[in-house]
């Protein structure tokens, strides 16, 4: 079955970077986009961006444009999300999700989520 | 950005009840709306896409309707596993945005 497995929880200091992974299985990685999203405590879900698993094209939310990079390794069927210049308000659960069909911009399935804590 | 407003934010219902959750977009989004379910400790689960299309494997007790700015998710015959938080999400335009969630609790 289609599955996305994310890397483990991270604790970072303000100003640092974090790079999370999302390993896909059960489908052809290069045929679908992978999205990254996050939910901070008590806040709404936020969409961060996506990467085309085939050609590597990316689309980012303007909110994160300056400090976000999404990449992928097709040989490992894995997508990565790097967020730089972390602030305490970046503390959140970060999730990856495969694109839906036919529109690429809904999500199915989702990864299990990764908690990132930013604290001095 | 398109604002998505869900109501109610929470509701109490009994096993077997039928519940309806509404989602309103701040501007027209055609039928580019998805619904998903989240239970504590589990990954979110997609239920509905394109406002009314049932995702594969999702039971038919879930149904969605609407177009433009007003949408509904209806759950018929609530079962214990349906007590969860439900979210709407628009994908008419970037950035993709979400409703604030509706928590369905056991009465």
Short mmCIF file of C-alpha atoms in Angstrom, two decimals:
data_model
loop_
_atom_site.label_atom_id
_atom_site.label_comp_id
_atom_site.label_asym_id
_atom_site.label_seq_id
_atom_site.Cartn_x
_atom_site.Cartn_y
_atom_site.Cartn_z
CA UNK A 1 0.00 0.00 0.00
CA UNK A 2 1.04 3.60 -0.49
CA UNK A 3 2.97 4.78 2.54
CA UNK A 4 4.98 7.82 3.55
CA UNK A 5 7.36 7.42 6.47
CA UNK A 6 8.93 10.52 7.96
CA UNK A 7 12.12 11.00 9.93
CA UNK A 8 12.12 11.44 13.68
CA UNK A 9 11.57 14.36 16.00
CA UNK A 10 14.09 17.18 16.05
CA UNK A 11 15.08 19.82 18.59
CA UNK A 12 16.81 22.89 17.21
CA UNK A 13 18.06 26.21 18.49
CA UNK A 14 16.85 29.49 17.01
CA UNK A 15 18.75 30.37 13.88
CA UNK A 16 19.54 26.76 13.02
CA UNK A 17 18.23 24.73 10.10
CA UNK A 18 16.30 21.49 10.04
CA UNK A 19 16.09 18.94 7.26
CA UNK A 20 13.33 16.33 7.37
CA UNK A 21 12.86 13.31 5.16
CA UNK A 22 9.79 11.56 3.79
CA UNK A 23 10.32 8.09 2.34
CA UNK A 24 7.68 6.88 -0.06
CA UNK A 25 6.76 3.31 -0.88
CA UNK A 26 4.01 1.42 -2.67
CA UNK A 27 3.89 3.57 -5.82
CA UNK A 28 6.09 5.06 -8.55
CA UNK A 29 7.76 7.97 -6.78
CA UNK A 30 8.46 9.92 -9.95
CA UNK A 31 4.79 9.97 -10.97
CA UNK A 32 3.52 12.08 -8.10
CA UNK A 33 4.27 15.29 -6.27
CA UNK A 34 4.99 15.41 -2.55
CA UNK A 35 3.70 18.27 -0.43
CA UNK A 36 4.98 19.55 2.89
CA UNK A 37 2.67 21.04 5.49
CA UNK A 38 2.87 22.00 9.12
CA UNK A 39 0.67 22.60 12.13
CA UNK A 40 1.90 24.65 15.06
CA UNK A 41 0.26 24.17 18.48
CA UNK A 42 -3.17 25.77 18.48
CA UNK A 43 -2.74 26.99 14.91
CA UNK A 44 -4.24 26.06 11.58
CA UNK A 45 -2.61 23.71 9.15
CA UNK A 46 -0.27 25.56 6.79
CA UNK A 47 0.76 24.42 3.34
CA UNK A 48 4.46 25.00 2.73
CA UNK A 49 5.18 23.74 -0.77
CA UNK A 50 5.47 20.76 -3.11
CA UNK A 51 7.98 19.04 -5.31
CA UNK A 52 7.32 17.13 -8.51
CA UNK A 53 8.76 13.69 -7.90
CA UNK A 54 9.67 13.33 -11.56
CA UNK A 55 11.27 16.57 -12.73
CA UNK A 56 12.03 18.12 -9.33
CA UNK A 57 10.03 21.27 -10.04
CA UNK A 58 9.00 23.02 -6.85
CA UNK A 59 6.26 25.41 -5.77
CA UNK A 60 6.55 27.22 -2.45
CA UNK A 61 4.19 29.26 -0.33
CA UNK A 62 5.31 32.88 -0.36
CA UNK A 63 5.37 32.77 3.43
CA UNK A 64 8.27 30.30 3.38
CA UNK A 65 9.84 31.16 0.03
CA UNK A 66 12.98 32.71 1.49
CA UNK A 67 13.95 29.95 3.92
CA UNK A 68 12.48 26.74 2.52
CA UNK A 69 14.03 24.21 0.16
CA UNK A 70 12.30 21.00 -0.89
CA UNK A 71 14.36 18.39 -2.70
CA UNK A 72 14.06 14.76 -3.63
CA UNK A 73 16.23 11.72 -4.24
CA UNK A 74 14.50 9.53 -6.79
CA UNK A 75 16.88 6.62 -6.19
CA UNK A 76 15.73 6.55 -2.57
CA UNK A 77 12.09 7.52 -3.25
CA UNK A 78 12.54 10.19 -0.64
CA UNK A 79 11.59 13.84 -0.41
CA UNK A 80 13.31 16.30 1.87
CA UNK A 81 12.25 19.58 3.45
CA UNK A 82 14.84 22.01 4.76
CA UNK A 83 13.77 25.06 6.74
CA UNK A 84 16.44 27.60 7.65
CA UNK A 85 16.75 30.42 10.17
CA UNK A 86 14.44 28.67 12.59
CA UNK A 87 12.42 30.69 15.12
CA UNK A 88 10.48 29.49 18.15
CA UNK A 89 7.26 29.99 16.18
CA UNK A 90 8.45 27.31 13.75
CA UNK A 91 7.77 24.75 16.47
CA UNK A 92 5.22 22.50 14.83
CA UNK A 93 4.39 19.07 13.53
CA UNK A 94 5.63 18.88 9.94
CA UNK A 95 3.95 16.45 7.58
CA UNK A 96 4.52 15.27 4.07
CA UNK A 97 1.69 14.12 1.85
CA UNK A 98 1.42 12.71 -1.63
CA UNK A 99 -0.62 14.61 -4.17
CA UNK A 100 -4.17 13.58 -4.88
CA UNK A 101 -5.54 12.64 -8.29
CA UNK A 102 -6.51 14.19 -10.64
CA UNK A 103 -5.69 17.53 -9.05
CA UNK A 104 -2.23 17.64 -7.58
CA UNK A 105 -3.24 20.02 -4.82
CA UNK A 106 -5.02 17.81 -2.35
CA UNK A 107 -3.36 15.19 -0.24
CA UNK A 108 -3.49 11.44 -0.04
CA UNK A 109 -1.97 9.79 1.86
CA UNK A 110 -0.18 11.69 4.59
CA UNK A 111 2.95 10.85 6.50
CA UNK A 112 2.83 10.33 10.24
CA UNK A 113 4.22 13.79 11.03
CA UNK A 114 7.47 14.94 12.62
CA UNK A 115 7.63 17.23 15.63
CA UNK A 116 10.18 20.00 15.33
CA UNK A 117 10.85 21.98 18.49
CA UNK A 118 12.74 25.26 18.26
CA UNK A 119 13.97 26.43 21.62
CA UNK A 120 17.03 28.01 23.12
CA UNK B 1 -5.19 34.26 0.47
CA UNK B 2 -8.52 32.44 0.54
CA UNK B 3 -9.90 32.14 4.06
CA UNK B 4 -11.77 28.95 4.94
CA UNK B 5 -14.30 29.12 7.76
CA UNK B 6 -15.65 25.91 9.25
CA UNK B 7 -18.63 25.61 11.53
CA UNK B 8 -19.24 24.48 14.11
CA UNK B 9 -15.79 24.29 15.67
CA UNK B 10 -17.02 21.37 17.74
CA UNK B 11 -20.13 19.30 18.15
CA UNK B 12 -21.38 16.49 20.35
CA UNK B 13 -23.25 13.60 18.80
CA UNK B 14 -24.33 10.07 19.57
CA UNK B 15 -23.49 6.82 17.84
CA UNK B 16 -25.89 6.47 14.93
CA UNK B 17 -26.47 10.21 14.50
CA UNK B 18 -26.16 12.12 11.23
CA UNK B 19 -23.98 15.21 11.41
CA UNK B 20 -23.29 18.02 8.99
CA UNK B 21 -20.23 20.26 8.96
CA UNK B 22 -20.05 23.39 6.86
CA UNK B 23 -17.11 25.14 5.25
CA UNK B 24 -17.27 28.58 3.67
CA UNK B 25 -14.64 30.09 1.42
CA UNK B 26 -13.92 33.82 1.39
CA UNK B 27 -14.18 33.77 -2.40
CA UNK B 28 -15.41 31.34 -4.99
CA UNK B 29 -13.35 28.18 -5.34
CA UNK B 30 -15.49 26.25 -7.85
CA UNK B 31 -15.46 22.67 -6.56
CA UNK B 32 -11.78 22.61 -5.56
CA UNK B 33 -12.41 21.49 -2.01
CA UNK B 34 -11.24 18.48 -0.03
CA UNK B 35 -12.25 17.10 3.35
CA UNK B 36 -10.09 14.99 5.61
CA UNK B 37 -10.28 13.38 9.02
CA UNK B 38 -7.69 13.48 11.77
CA UNK B 39 -7.63 11.39 14.92
CA UNK B 40 -5.05 11.88 17.69
CA UNK B 41 -1.78 10.14 17.03
CA UNK B 42 -2.68 9.12 13.48
CA UNK B 43 -1.96 10.57 10.08
CA UNK B 44 -4.80 12.55 8.51
CA UNK B 45 -7.06 10.56 6.21
CA UNK B 46 -8.50 11.95 3.00
CA UNK B 47 -12.28 11.55 2.66
CA UNK B 48 -13.61 13.73 -0.16
CA UNK B 49 -12.05 15.60 -3.08
CA UNK B 50 -13.51 17.87 -5.73
CA UNK B 51 -16.18 18.76 -3.14
CA UNK B 52 -18.23 15.60 -3.60
CA UNK B 53 -16.03 12.77 -4.88
CA UNK B 54 -15.48 9.99 -2.37
CA UNK B 55 -11.86 8.95 -2.01
CA UNK B 56 -11.25 5.29 -2.77
CA UNK B 57 -11.85 3.07 0.23
CA UNK B 58 -13.84 5.65 2.18
CA UNK B 59 -17.27 4.39 3.27
CA UNK B 60 -20.33 5.90 1.63
CA UNK B 61 -21.59 7.24 4.96
CA UNK B 62 -19.35 10.22 4.17
CA UNK B 63 -20.67 12.62 1.57
CA UNK B 64 -19.77 16.09 0.43
CA UNK B 65 -21.62 18.77 -1.47
CA UNK B 66 -21.36 22.38 -2.52
CA UNK B 67 -19.74 24.63 -5.04
CA UNK B 68 -18.54 28.20 -5.15
CA UNK B 69 -18.23 29.35 -1.56
CA UNK B 70 -20.41 27.02 0.53
CA UNK B 71 -19.72 23.37 1.19
CA UNK B 72 -20.89 20.64 3.52
CA UNK B 73 -19.61 17.33 4.79
CA UNK B 74 -22.24 14.92 6.04
CA UNK B 75 -21.55 11.81 8.07
CA UNK B 76 -24.43 9.36 8.34
CA UNK B 77 -24.69 6.76 11.07
CA UNK B 78 -21.81 7.91 13.29
CA UNK B 79 -19.67 5.10 14.58
CA UNK B 80 -17.11 5.25 17.39
CA UNK B 81 -14.24 5.44 14.88
CA UNK B 82 -15.78 8.58 13.34
CA UNK B 83 -15.23 10.69 16.43
CA UNK B 84 -12.37 12.84 15.19
CA UNK B 85 -11.52 16.28 13.88
CA UNK B 86 -12.54 17.12 10.33
CA UNK B 87 -10.92 19.74 8.12
CA UNK B 88 -11.73 21.32 4.80
CA UNK B 89 -9.04 22.50 2.40
CA UNK B 90 -9.27 24.60 -0.74
CA UNK B 91 -7.09 24.01 -3.76
CA UNK B 92 -8.47 26.59 -6.13
CA UNK B 93 -5.45 28.84 -5.71
CA UNK B 94 -2.14 29.16 -3.92
CA UNK B 95 -1.46 29.19 -1.08
CA UNK B 96 -3.52 26.13 -0.32
CA UNK B 97 -5.52 26.90 2.83
CA UNK B 98 -7.43 25.03 5.47
CA UNK B 99 -10.43 25.45 7.69
CA UNK B 100 -9.94 25.58 11.43
CA UNK B 101 -11.36 22.12 12.00
CA UNK B 102 -14.51 20.64 13.51
CA UNK B 103 -14.10 18.31 16.44
CA UNK B 104 -16.81 15.67 16.58
CA UNK B 105 -17.16 14.35 20.12
CA UNK B 106 -19.24 11.65 21.71
CA UNK B 107 -22.31 12.91 23.54
#
